[in-house]
Short mmCIF file of C-alpha atoms in Angstrom, two decimals:
data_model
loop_
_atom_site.label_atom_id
_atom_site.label_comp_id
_atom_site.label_asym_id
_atom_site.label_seq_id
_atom_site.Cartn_x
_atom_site.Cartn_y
_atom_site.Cartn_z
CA UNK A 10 101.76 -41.39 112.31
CA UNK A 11 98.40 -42.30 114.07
CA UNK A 12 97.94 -46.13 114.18
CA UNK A 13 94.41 -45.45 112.78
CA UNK A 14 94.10 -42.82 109.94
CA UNK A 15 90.60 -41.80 108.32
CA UNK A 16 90.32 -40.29 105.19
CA UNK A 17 88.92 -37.78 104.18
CA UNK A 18 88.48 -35.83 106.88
CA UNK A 19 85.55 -33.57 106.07
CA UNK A 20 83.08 -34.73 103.31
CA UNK A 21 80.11 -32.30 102.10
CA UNK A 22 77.75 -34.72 99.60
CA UNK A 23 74.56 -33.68 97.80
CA UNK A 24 71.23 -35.49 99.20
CA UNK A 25 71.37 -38.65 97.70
CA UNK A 26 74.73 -39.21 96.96
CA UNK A 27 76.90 -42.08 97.57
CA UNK A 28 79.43 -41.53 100.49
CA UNK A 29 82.14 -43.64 101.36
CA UNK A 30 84.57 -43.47 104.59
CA UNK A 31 87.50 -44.76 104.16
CA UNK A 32 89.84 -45.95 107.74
CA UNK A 33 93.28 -48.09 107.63
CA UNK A 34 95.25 -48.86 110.46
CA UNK A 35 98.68 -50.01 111.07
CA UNK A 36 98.56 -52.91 113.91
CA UNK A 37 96.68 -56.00 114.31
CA UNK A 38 93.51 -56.01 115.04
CA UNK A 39 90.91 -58.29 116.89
CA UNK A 40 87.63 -55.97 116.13
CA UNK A 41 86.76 -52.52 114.17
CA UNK A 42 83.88 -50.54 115.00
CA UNK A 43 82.58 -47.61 112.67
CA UNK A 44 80.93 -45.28 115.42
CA UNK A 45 78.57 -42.34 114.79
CA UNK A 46 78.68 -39.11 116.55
CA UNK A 47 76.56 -36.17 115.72
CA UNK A 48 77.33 -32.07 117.57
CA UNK A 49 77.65 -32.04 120.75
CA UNK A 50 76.18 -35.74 120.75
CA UNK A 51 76.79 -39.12 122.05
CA UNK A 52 78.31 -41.83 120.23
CA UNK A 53 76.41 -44.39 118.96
CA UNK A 54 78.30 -47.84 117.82
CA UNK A 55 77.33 -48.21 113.94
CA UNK A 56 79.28 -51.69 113.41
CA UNK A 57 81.53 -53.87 114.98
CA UNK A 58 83.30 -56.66 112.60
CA UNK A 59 85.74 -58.75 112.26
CA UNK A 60 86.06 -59.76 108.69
CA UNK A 61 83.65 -59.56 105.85
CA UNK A 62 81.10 -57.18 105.31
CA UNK A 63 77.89 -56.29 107.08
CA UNK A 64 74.98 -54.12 106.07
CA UNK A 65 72.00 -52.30 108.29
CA UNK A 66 69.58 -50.13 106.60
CA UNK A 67 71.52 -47.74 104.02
CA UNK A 68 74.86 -48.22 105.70
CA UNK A 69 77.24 -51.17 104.89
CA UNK A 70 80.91 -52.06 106.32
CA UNK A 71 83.33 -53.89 105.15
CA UNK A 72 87.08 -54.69 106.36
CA UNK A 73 89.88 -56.59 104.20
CA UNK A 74 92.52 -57.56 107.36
CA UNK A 75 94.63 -58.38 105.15
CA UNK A 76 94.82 -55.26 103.44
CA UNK A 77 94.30 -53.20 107.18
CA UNK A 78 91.55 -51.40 105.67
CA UNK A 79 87.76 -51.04 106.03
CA UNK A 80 85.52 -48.49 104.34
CA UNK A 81 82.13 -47.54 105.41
CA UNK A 82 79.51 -46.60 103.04
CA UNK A 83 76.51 -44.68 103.11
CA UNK A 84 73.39 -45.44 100.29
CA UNK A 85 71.05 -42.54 99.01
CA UNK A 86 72.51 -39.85 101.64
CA UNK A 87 70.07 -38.12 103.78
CA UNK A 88 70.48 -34.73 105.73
CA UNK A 89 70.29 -36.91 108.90
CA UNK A 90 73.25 -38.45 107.97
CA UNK A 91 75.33 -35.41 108.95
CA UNK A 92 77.65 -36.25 111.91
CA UNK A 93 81.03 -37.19 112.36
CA UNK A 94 82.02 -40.98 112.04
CA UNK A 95 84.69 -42.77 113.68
CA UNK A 96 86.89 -45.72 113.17
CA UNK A 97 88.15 -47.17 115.48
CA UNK A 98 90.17 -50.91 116.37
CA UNK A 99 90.40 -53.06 119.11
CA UNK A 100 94.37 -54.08 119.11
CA UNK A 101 95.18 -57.77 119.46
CA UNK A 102 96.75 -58.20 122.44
CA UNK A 103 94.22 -55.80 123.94
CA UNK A 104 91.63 -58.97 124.45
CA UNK A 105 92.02 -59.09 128.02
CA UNK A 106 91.29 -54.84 127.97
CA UNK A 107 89.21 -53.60 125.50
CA UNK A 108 90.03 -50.40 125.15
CA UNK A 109 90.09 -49.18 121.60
CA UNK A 110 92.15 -47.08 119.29
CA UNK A 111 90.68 -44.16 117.60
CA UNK A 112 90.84 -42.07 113.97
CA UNK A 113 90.34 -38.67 114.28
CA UNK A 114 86.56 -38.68 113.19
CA UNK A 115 85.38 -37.92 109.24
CA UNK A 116 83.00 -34.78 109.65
CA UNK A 117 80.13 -35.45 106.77
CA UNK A 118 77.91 -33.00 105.87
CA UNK A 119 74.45 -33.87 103.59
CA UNK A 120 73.09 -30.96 101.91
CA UNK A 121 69.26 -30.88 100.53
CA UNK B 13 66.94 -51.12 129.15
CA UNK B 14 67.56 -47.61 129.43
CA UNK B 15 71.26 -47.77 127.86
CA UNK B 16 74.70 -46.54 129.20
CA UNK B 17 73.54 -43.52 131.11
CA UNK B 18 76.10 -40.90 132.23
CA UNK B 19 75.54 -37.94 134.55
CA UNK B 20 75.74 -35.41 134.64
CA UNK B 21 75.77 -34.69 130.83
CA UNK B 22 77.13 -31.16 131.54
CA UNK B 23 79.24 -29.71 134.29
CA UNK B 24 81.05 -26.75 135.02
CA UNK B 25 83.55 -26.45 137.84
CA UNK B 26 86.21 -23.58 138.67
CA UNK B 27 89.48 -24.16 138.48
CA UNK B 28 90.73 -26.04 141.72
CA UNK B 29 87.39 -27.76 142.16
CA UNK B 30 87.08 -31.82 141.91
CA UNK B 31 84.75 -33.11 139.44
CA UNK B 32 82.71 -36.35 139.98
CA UNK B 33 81.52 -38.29 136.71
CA UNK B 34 79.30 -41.41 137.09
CA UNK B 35 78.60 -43.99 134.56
CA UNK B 36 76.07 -46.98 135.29
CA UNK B 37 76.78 -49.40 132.50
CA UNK B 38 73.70 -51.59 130.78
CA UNK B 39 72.38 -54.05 132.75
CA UNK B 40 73.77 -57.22 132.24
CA UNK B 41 77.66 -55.05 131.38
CA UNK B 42 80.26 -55.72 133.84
CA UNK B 43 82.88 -54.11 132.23
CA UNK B 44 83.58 -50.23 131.67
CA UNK B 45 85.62 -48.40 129.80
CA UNK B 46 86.66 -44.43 129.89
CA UNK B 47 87.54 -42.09 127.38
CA UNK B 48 88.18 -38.09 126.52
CA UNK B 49 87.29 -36.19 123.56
CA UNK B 50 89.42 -33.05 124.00
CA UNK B 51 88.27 -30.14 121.79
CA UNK B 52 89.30 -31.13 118.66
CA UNK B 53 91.05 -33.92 118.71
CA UNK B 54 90.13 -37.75 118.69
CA UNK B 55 88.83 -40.06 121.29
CA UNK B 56 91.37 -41.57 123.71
CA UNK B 57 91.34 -44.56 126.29
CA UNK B 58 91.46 -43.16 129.94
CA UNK B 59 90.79 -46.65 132.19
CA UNK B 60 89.16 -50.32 131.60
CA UNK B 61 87.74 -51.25 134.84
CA UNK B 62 85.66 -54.59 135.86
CA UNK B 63 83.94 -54.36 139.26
CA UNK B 64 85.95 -53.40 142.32
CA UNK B 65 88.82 -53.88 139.77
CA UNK B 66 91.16 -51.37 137.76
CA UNK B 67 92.25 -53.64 134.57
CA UNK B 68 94.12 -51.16 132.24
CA UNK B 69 94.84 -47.59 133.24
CA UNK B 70 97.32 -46.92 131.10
CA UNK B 71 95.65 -43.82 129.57
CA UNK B 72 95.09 -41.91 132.92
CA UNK B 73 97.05 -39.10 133.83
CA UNK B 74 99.34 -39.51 136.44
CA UNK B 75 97.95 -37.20 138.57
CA UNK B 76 94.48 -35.79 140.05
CA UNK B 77 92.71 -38.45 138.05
CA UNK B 78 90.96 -41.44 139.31
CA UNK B 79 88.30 -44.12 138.52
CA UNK B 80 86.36 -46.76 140.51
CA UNK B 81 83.64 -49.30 139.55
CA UNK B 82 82.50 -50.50 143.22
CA UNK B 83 80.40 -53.29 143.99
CA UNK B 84 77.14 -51.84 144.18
CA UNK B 85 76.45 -48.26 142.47
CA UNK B 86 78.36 -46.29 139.18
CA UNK B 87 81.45 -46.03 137.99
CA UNK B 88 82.88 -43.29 138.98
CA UNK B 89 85.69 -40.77 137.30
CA UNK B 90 87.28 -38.32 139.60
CA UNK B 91 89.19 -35.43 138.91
CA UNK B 92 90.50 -33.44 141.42
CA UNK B 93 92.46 -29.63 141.29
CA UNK B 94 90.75 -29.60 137.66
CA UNK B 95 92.97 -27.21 135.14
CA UNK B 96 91.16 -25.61 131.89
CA UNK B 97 93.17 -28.29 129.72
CA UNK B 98 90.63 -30.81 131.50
CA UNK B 99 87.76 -29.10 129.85
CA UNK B 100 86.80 -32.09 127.34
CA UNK B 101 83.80 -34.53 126.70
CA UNK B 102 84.29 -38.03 128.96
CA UNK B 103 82.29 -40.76 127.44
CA UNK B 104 81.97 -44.19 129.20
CA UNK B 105 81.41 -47.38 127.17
CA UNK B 106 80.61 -50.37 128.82
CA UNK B 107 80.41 -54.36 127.05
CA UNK B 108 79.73 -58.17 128.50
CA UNK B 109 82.05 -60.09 130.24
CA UNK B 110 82.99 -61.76 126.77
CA UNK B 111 82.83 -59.54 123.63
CA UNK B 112 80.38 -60.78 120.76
CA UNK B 113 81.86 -60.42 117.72
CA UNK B 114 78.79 -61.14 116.29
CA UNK B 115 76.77 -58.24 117.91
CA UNK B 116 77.58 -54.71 119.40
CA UNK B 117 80.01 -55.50 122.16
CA UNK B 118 80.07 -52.41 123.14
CA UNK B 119 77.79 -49.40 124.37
CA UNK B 120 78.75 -45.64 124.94
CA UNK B 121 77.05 -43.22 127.04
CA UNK B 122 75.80 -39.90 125.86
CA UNK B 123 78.67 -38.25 127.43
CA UNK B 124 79.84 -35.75 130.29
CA UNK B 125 80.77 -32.52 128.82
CA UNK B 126 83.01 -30.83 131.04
CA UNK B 127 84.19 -27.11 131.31
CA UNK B 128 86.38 -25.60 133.70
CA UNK B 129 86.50 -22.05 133.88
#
């Protein structure tokens, strides 16, 4: 079992729609990120959090540690918003490296 | 502050070749971080280095693979005798000294797609 499991993997939503991401992970954690990669693209870092919630434009984030979950939601879907989105942790433990843990990527596709 | 910037962002070599991957990390980063997107599959951590400094290579293979962040100049991922399974996407991330949780600690480059043939 992957320490960091994303679900659903592929998502198709109407323009418009609601979409939420769901990622829970199975060790403790210092930091998530949500990360953003479109074809054939770089990665672009969405979020980074440690608790809470936190919102930029249409997107929001939140994470319940207790709970080892986060979900990542997308407001009034766009086209644009096609890409493949990424969870991934930064272990505790793993302060003095950095290096993060990664789900194996929800593919969204926004139709018109 | 033109960003994490990778280069090339596509190579091909023949099998038996060495490839050379540079990353220059923002200004201001002094930490960098590796990973490889194999075709479909997930991200994976290759090397965390600090300048002149390998922290963390525990994802590296054993073999043909190597990674330097000198004083002065890129950080550098090196792959010699490449095979087709090397064929993948290497990003490099780089962050501050001291993470802030508060902000994006970290910063990925646009990527090197690789392809051995």
């Amino acid at each position: 079992k992957n320490e960091v499991e994303q679900s659903p993997q592929n998502l198709t939503a109407q323009e418009g729609e609601f979409i939420t991401i769901n990622c829970s992970y199975s060790v403790g954690i210092s930091a998530l990120h949500w990360l953003q990669q479109h074809p054939g693209g770089g990665i672009v870092s969405l979020f980074m959090l440690s608790s809470g919630k936190k919102k930029h434009g249409r997107l929001i984030a939140t994470i319940n540690i207790q709970e080892k979950h986060s979900s990542l939601h997308i407001t009034a879907s766009h086209p644009r918003d096609s890409a493949v989105y990424i969870c991934a942790v930064r272990q505790i433990g793993s302060s003095n490296t950095g290096k993060l843990i990664f789900g194996q990527g929800t593919t969204l596709q926004v139709k018109p | 502050n033109a960003g994490v910037m990778q280069n090339p962002r596509h190579l091909v070599r023949r099998r038996g070749q060495e490839a050379r991957l540079r990353c220059s990390p923002m200004k201001g980063h002094s930490h960098v971080y590796w990973y490889r997107q194999l075709p479909e599959e997930g991200l994976k951590f290759m090397v965390y280095l600090q300048k002149e400094n390998i922290i963390d290579e525990s994802g590296m293979p054993k073999e043909r693979f190597s990674a330097e962040f000198p004083k002065e100049g890129p950080s550098i991922l090196r792959i010699q005798q490449v095979v087709r399974g090397d064929s993948a996407a290497y990003f490099c991330a780089s962050s501050p000294g001291k993470v802030d949780y508060e902000n994006y600690g970290y910063t990925f480059g646009s990527g090197t797609r690789l392809t051995v043939v």
